[in-house]
XYZ file of C-alpha atoms in Angstrom:
451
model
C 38.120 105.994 12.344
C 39.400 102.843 10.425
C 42.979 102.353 10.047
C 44.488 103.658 6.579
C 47.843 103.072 5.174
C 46.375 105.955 2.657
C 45.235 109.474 2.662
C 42.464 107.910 0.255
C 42.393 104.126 0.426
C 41.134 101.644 2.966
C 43.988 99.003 3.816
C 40.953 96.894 5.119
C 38.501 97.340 2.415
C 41.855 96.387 -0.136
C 42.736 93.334 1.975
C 39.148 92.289 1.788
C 38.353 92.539 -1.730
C 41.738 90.822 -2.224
C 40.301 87.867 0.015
C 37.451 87.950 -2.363
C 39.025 87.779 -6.049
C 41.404 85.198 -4.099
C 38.681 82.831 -2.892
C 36.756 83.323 -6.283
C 39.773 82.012 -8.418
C 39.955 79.007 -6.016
C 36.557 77.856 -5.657
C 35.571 78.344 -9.419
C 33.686 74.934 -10.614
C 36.896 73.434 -12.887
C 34.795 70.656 -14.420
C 31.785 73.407 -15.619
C 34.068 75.841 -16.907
C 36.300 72.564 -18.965
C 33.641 72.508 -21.099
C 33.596 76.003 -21.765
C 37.443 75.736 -22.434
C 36.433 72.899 -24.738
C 34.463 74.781 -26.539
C 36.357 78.294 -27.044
C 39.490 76.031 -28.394
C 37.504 74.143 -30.525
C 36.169 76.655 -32.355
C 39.935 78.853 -32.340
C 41.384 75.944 -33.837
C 39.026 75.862 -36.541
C 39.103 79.721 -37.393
C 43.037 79.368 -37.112
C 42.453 76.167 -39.666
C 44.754 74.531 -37.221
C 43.042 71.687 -37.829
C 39.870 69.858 -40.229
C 36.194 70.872 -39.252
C 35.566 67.323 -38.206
C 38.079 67.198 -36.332
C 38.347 68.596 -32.039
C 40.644 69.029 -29.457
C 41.293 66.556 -26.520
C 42.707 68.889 -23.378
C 44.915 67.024 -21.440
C 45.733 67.975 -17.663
C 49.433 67.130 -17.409
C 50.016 63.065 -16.879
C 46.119 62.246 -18.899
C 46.714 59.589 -20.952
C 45.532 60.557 -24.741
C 42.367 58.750 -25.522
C 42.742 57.121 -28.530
C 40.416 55.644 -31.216
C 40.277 53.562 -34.333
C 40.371 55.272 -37.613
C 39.760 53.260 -40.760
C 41.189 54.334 -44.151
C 40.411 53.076 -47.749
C 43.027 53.331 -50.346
C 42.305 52.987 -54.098
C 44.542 50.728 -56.291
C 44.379 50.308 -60.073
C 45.484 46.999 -60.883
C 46.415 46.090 -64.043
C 46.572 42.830 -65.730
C 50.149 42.116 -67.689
C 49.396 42.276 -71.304
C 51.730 39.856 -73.583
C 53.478 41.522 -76.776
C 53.771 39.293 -79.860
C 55.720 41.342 -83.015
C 54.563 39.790 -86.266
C 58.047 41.265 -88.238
C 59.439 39.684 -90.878
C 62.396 38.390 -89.259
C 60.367 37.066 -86.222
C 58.077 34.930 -88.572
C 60.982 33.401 -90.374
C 61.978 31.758 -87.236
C 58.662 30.702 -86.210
C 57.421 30.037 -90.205
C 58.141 27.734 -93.211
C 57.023 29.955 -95.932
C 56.565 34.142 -96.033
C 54.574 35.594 -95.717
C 51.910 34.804 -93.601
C 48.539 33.890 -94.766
C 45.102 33.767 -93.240
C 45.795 30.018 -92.394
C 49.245 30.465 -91.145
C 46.768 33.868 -88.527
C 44.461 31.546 -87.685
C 47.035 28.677 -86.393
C 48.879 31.165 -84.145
C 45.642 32.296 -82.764
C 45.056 28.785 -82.085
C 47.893 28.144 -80.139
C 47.293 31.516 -78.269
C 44.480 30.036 -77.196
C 45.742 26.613 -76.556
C 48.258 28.203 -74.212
C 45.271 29.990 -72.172
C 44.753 33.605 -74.094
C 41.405 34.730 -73.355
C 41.539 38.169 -74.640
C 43.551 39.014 -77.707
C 43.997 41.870 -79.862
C 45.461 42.313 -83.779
C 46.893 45.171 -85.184
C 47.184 43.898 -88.791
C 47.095 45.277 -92.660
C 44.807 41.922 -93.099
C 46.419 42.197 -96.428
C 47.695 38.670 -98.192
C 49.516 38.311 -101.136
C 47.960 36.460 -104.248
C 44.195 34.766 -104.268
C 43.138 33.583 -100.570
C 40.411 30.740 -100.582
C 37.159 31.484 -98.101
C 37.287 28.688 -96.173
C 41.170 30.493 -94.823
C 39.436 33.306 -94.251
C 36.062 32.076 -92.547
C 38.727 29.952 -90.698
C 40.576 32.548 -89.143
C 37.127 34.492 -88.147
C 35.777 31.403 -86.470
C 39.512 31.508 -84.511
C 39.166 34.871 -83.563
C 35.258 35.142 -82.439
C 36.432 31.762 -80.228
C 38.309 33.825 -77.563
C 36.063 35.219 -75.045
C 37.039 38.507 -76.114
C 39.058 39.460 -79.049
C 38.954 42.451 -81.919
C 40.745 42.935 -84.904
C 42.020 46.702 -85.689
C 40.295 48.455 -88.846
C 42.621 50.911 -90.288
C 41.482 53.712 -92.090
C 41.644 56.985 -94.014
C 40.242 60.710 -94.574
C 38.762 60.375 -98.474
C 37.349 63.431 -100.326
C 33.971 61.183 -100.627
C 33.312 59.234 -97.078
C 31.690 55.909 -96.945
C 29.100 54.836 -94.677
C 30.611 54.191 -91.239
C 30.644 50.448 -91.227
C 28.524 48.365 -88.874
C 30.576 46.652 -86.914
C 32.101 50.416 -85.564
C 28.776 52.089 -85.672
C 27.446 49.531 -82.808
C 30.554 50.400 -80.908
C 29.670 54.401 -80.990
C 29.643 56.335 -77.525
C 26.125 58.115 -77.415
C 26.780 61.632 -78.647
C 24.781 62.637 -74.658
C 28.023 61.084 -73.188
C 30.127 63.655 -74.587
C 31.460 66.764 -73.381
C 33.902 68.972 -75.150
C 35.470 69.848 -78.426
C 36.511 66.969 -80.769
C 38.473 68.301 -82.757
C 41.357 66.908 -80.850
C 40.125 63.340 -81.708
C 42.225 61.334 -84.757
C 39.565 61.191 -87.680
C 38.720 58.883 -90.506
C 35.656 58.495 -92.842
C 36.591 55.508 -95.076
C 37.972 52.036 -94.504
C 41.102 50.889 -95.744
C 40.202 47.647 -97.852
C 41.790 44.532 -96.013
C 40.984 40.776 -96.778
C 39.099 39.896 -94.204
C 35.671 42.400 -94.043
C 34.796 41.525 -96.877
C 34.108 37.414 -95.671
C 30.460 36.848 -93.990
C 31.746 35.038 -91.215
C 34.061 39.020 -90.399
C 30.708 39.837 -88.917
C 30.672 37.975 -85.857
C 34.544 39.313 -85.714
C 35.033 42.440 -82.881
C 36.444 45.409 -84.994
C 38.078 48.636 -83.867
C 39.647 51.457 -85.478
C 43.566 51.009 -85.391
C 45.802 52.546 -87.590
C 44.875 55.908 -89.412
C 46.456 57.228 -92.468
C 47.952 60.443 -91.954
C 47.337 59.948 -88.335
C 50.691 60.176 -86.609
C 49.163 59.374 -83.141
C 47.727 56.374 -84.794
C 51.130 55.289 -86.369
C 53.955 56.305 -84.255
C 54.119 55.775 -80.435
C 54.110 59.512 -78.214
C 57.504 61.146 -77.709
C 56.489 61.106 -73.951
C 56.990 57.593 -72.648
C 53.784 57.400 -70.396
C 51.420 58.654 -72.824
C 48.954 56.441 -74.177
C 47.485 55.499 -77.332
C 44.842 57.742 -78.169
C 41.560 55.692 -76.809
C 38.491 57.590 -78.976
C 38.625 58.190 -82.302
C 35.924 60.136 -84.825
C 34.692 57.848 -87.597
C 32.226 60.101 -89.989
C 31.757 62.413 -86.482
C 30.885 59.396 -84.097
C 33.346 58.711 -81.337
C 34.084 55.532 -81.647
C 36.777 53.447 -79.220
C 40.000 52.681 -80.615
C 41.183 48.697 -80.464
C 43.156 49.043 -76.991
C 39.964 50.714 -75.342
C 37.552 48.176 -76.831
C 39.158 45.515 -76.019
C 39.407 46.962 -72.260
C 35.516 47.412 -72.552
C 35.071 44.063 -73.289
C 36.896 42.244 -70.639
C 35.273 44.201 -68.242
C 31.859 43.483 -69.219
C 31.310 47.147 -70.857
C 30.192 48.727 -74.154
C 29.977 52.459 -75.565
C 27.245 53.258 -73.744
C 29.038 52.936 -70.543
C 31.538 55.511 -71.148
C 31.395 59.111 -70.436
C 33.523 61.435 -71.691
C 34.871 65.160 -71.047
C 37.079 65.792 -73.744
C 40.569 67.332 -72.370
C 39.481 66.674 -69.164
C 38.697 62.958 -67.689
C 36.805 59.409 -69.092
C 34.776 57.646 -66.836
C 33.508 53.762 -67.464
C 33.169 50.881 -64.886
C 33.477 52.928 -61.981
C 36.959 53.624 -63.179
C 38.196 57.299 -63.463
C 41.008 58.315 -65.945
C 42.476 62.046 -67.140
C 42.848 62.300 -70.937
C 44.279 65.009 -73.107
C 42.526 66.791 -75.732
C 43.409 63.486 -78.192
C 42.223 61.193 -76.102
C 45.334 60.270 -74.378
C 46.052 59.152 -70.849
C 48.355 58.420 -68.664
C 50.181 55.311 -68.491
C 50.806 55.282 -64.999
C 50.225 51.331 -63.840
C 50.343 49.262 -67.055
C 52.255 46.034 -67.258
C 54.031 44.216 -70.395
C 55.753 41.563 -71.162
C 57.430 40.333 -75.064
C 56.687 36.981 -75.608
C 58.703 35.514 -78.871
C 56.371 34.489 -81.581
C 59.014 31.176 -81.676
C 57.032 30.502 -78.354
C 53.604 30.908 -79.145
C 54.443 28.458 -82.551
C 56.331 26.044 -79.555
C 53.271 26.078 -77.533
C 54.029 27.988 -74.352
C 52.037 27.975 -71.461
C 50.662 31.754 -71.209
C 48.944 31.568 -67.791
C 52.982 31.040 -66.271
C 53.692 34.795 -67.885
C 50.241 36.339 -67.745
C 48.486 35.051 -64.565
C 45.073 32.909 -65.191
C 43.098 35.139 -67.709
C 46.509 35.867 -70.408
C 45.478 38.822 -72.579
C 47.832 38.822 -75.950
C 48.236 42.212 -78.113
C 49.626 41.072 -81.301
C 50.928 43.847 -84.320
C 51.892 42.434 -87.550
C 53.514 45.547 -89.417
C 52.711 46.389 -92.878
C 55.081 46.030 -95.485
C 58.995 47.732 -94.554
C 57.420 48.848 -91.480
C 59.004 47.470 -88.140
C 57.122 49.395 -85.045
C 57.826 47.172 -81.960
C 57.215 50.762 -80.343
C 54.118 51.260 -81.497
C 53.083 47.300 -80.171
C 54.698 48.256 -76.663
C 52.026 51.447 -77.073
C 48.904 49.136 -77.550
C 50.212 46.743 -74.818
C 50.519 49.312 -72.649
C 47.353 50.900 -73.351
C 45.221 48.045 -72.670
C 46.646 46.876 -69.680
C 46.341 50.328 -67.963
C 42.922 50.240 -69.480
C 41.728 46.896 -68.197
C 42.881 47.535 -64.610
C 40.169 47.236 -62.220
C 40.089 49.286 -58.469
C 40.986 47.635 -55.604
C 39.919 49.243 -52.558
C 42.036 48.245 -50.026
C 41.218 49.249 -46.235
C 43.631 50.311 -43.285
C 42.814 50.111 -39.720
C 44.805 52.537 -37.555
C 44.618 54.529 -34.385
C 44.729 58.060 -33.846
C 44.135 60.837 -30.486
C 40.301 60.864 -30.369
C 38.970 64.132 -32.226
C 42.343 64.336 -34.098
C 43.830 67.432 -32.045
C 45.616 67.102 -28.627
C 46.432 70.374 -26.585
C 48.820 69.852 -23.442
C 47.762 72.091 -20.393
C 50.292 74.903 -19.420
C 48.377 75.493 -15.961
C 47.839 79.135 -14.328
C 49.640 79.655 -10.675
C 50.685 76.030 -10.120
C 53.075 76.256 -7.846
C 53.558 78.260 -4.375
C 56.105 80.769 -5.737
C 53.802 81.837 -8.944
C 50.663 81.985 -6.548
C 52.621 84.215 -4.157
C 53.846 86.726 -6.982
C 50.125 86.680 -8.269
C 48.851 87.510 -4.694
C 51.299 90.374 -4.522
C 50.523 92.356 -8.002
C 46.617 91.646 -6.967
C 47.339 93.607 -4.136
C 49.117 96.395 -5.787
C 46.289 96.763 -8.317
C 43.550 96.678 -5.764
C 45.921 99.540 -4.078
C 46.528 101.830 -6.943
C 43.519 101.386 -9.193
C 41.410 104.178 -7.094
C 43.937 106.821 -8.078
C 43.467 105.671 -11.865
C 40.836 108.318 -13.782
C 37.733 106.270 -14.550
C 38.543 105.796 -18.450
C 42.209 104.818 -18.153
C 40.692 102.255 -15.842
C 38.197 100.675 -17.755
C 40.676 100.742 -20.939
C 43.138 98.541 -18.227
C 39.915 96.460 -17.158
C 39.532 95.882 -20.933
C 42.960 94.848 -22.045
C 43.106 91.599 -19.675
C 40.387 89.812 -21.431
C 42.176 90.887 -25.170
C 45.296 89.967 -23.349
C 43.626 86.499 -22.319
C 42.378 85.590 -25.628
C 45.621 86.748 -27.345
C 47.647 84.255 -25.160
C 44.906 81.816 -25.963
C 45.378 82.434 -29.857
C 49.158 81.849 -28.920
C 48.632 78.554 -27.086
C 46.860 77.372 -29.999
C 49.384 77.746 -32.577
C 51.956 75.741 -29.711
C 49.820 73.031 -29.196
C 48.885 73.720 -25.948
C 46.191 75.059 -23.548
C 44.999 77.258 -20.372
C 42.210 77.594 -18.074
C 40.519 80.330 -20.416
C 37.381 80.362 -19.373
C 38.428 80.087 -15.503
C 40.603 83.509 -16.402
C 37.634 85.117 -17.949
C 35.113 83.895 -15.132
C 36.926 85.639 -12.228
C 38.050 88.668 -14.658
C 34.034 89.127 -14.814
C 34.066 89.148 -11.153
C 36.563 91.849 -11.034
C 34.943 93.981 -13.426
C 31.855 93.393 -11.220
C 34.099 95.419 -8.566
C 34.761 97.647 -10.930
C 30.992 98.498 -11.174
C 30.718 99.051 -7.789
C 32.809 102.476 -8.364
C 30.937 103.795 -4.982
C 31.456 101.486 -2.871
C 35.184 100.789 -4.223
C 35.807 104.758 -3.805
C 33.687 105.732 -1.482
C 32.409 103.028 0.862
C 34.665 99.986 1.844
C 37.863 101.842 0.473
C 37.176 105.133 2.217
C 36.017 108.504 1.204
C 38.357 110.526 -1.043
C 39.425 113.995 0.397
């Protein structure tokens, strides 16, 4: 007879399948079943969208340093070029003036010292309406100024009339294609005829940039936005083609750029140049990163250097009000505009370190000390003891819960930060349910026959 410390159980065949399960948990391959380990957190921390899909865990045994690597970053700038703000008032050209009010010659000799003092780009917001008969030569004069700049246009106001006109030339080879448009329109600020100004009507206004400005009965045309940071409206509908307004052309220009480049959801977003921007549903956008400056008109007449004020390309929005109107608003509106619109990106890039993978998970290990090991030893024992006595489905439910438990505590360890020897849990639990199996043996062979 074999020795029992049970009417039913073998104290032998308990100590030796406790040697077994013992040796097994101790002589598991650690580096094989790491990778395992790698893998089952990897793909936890993803379904717990602990962390990005690109991204994987580094599992550190406790005192591994974090491997580390470089991570480069690109961050997108707008920046945009200070626009200068000349007000053509009344009371501002007195100063700067001998005689009032201004005529075509009087235009044409400011724009000359705008570009004396450096102005390459330069926009006019104007009535282009002079008092009494105006000789051609002023006029032609002033258009030879203006098409001298490397970029410059001249605002065309205009109206709604019962009986439109022809959209005139100089807008019509502006137009955006009608296949660059999305959306509904009717947003837009319309017009169909052309205000009559002294200045179109000149041959030499031909090779002069125009660009619809100020609309009658167009209050975003006229009167800057309650809200500070909204723009000028940038499109506007001229006998139902979109056409850009002066700001926007004048942006299009200096960057190299014509209708043809833009593309446009209406209400949604413009794109042209590369160069991203959200509009409302008239056209409007942000005003986000624009720069402006006043310059007095007494220094423009002085001849001020611009290039100290506006860096080494000046660009110069000038307003001249029409008669008992004084809008420096509505200048500070186009300024703003075109500077925000004239921005270019700047990618700028950022080196940087981070944990290679992105994720680190700090090891809590299983049984590391003596004390731990010893208690572990002890319930092994117990439940190598008792489990005979256990009715076969109560003890493959009990089998069953430590693998749930495992991966529960796994879950757990996850959401901490931290990590255990999973797989090396589930490895030897596999071996125990492999003595499970063996329900002869483990009740009637090496544990003794039941009585």
């Amino acid at each position: 007879m074999h020795p029992t410390t049970s009417k039913h159980v073998s104290f032998f065949a308990v100590l030796f399948w406790l040697a077994v399960m013992v040796s097994a948990w101790f002589l598991m391959p650690a580096p094989l079943l790491h990778r395992y380990d790698q893998q089952i957190y990897n793909r936890l921390g993803h379904l717990l969208c602990r962390w990005d899909a690109a991204d994987f865990p580094q599992l550190l045994k406790p005192g591994e340093p974090i491997v580390m690597e470089p991570v480069i970053s690109h961050t997108r700038l707008l920046e945009c070029p200070t626009v200068g703000m000349v007000e053509l008032n009344e009371e501002a050209c007195a100063a700067a003036f001998a005689a009032l009010p201004l005529g075509p010659q009087d235009s044409a000799v400011l724009l000359n010292k705008l570009k004396q003092g450096g102005a390459t780009t330069v926009g006019l917001s104007s009535p282009l309406i002079w008092p009494g008969e105006q000789g051609d030569m002023v006029r032609e004069m002033l258009c030879r100024v203006l098409a001298g700049f490397p970029h410059s246009a001249v605002g065309l106001r205009g109206r709604t009339a019962a009986q439109p006109d022809f959209t005139p030339a100089m807008l019509r080879n502006a137009s955006i294609p009608q296949e660059n448009i999305e959306g509904d329109p009717s947003g837009l600020p319309i017009a169909n005829r052309a205000l009559p100004n002294g200045l179109t009507e000149t041959p030499d206004a031909l090779a002069v940039v125009w660009a619809p400005d100020w609309l009658e009965g167009e209050p975003h045309t006229q009167n800057p936005s309650a809200v500070d940071s909204i723009s000028f409206p940038l499109l506007m509908r001229w006998n139902g083609e979109t056409i850009p307004t002066l700001p926007f052309r004048l942006a299009l220009a200096r960057l190299g750029l014509d209708g043809k480049a833009v593309k446009v959801k209406l209400g949604k977003e413009i794109s042209y140049g590369g160069i991203t921007l959200p509009i409302d549903a008239n056209a409007r956008t942000r005003l986000t990163d624009a720069k402006v400056v006043y310059i007095p008109l007494a220094d423009i007449v002085a001849g001020a250097d611009l290039r100290a004020q506006l860096g080494k390309h000046p660009i110069v929005m000038l307003e001249q009000p029409a008669e008992k109107q004084h809008t420096p608003l509505r200048l500070e509106r186009l300024a703003r505009t075109l500077s925000q619109l004239a921005g270019s990106e700047k990618i700028i890039t950022h080196t940087s370190e981070r944990p290679q993978g992105g994720q680190v998970l700090q090891q809590r290990p299983l049984l590391q000390d003596w004390q731990s090991q010893t208690v572990a030893g002890f319930l092994l024992l117990v439940f190598l003891w008792l489990m005979p006595f256990v009715p076969g489905f109560l003890r493959w439910l009990i089998l069953l819960a430590l693998p749930c438990l495992a991966l529960w505590q796994t879950c757990e360890q996850v959401q901490q930060g931290h990590w255990f020897a999973t797989s090396h849990l589930l490895a030897w639990w596999l071996l125990l349910a492999v003595v499970f199996m063996m329900h002869r043996t483990y009740d009637k062979g090496l544990f003794g026959k039941r009585r």
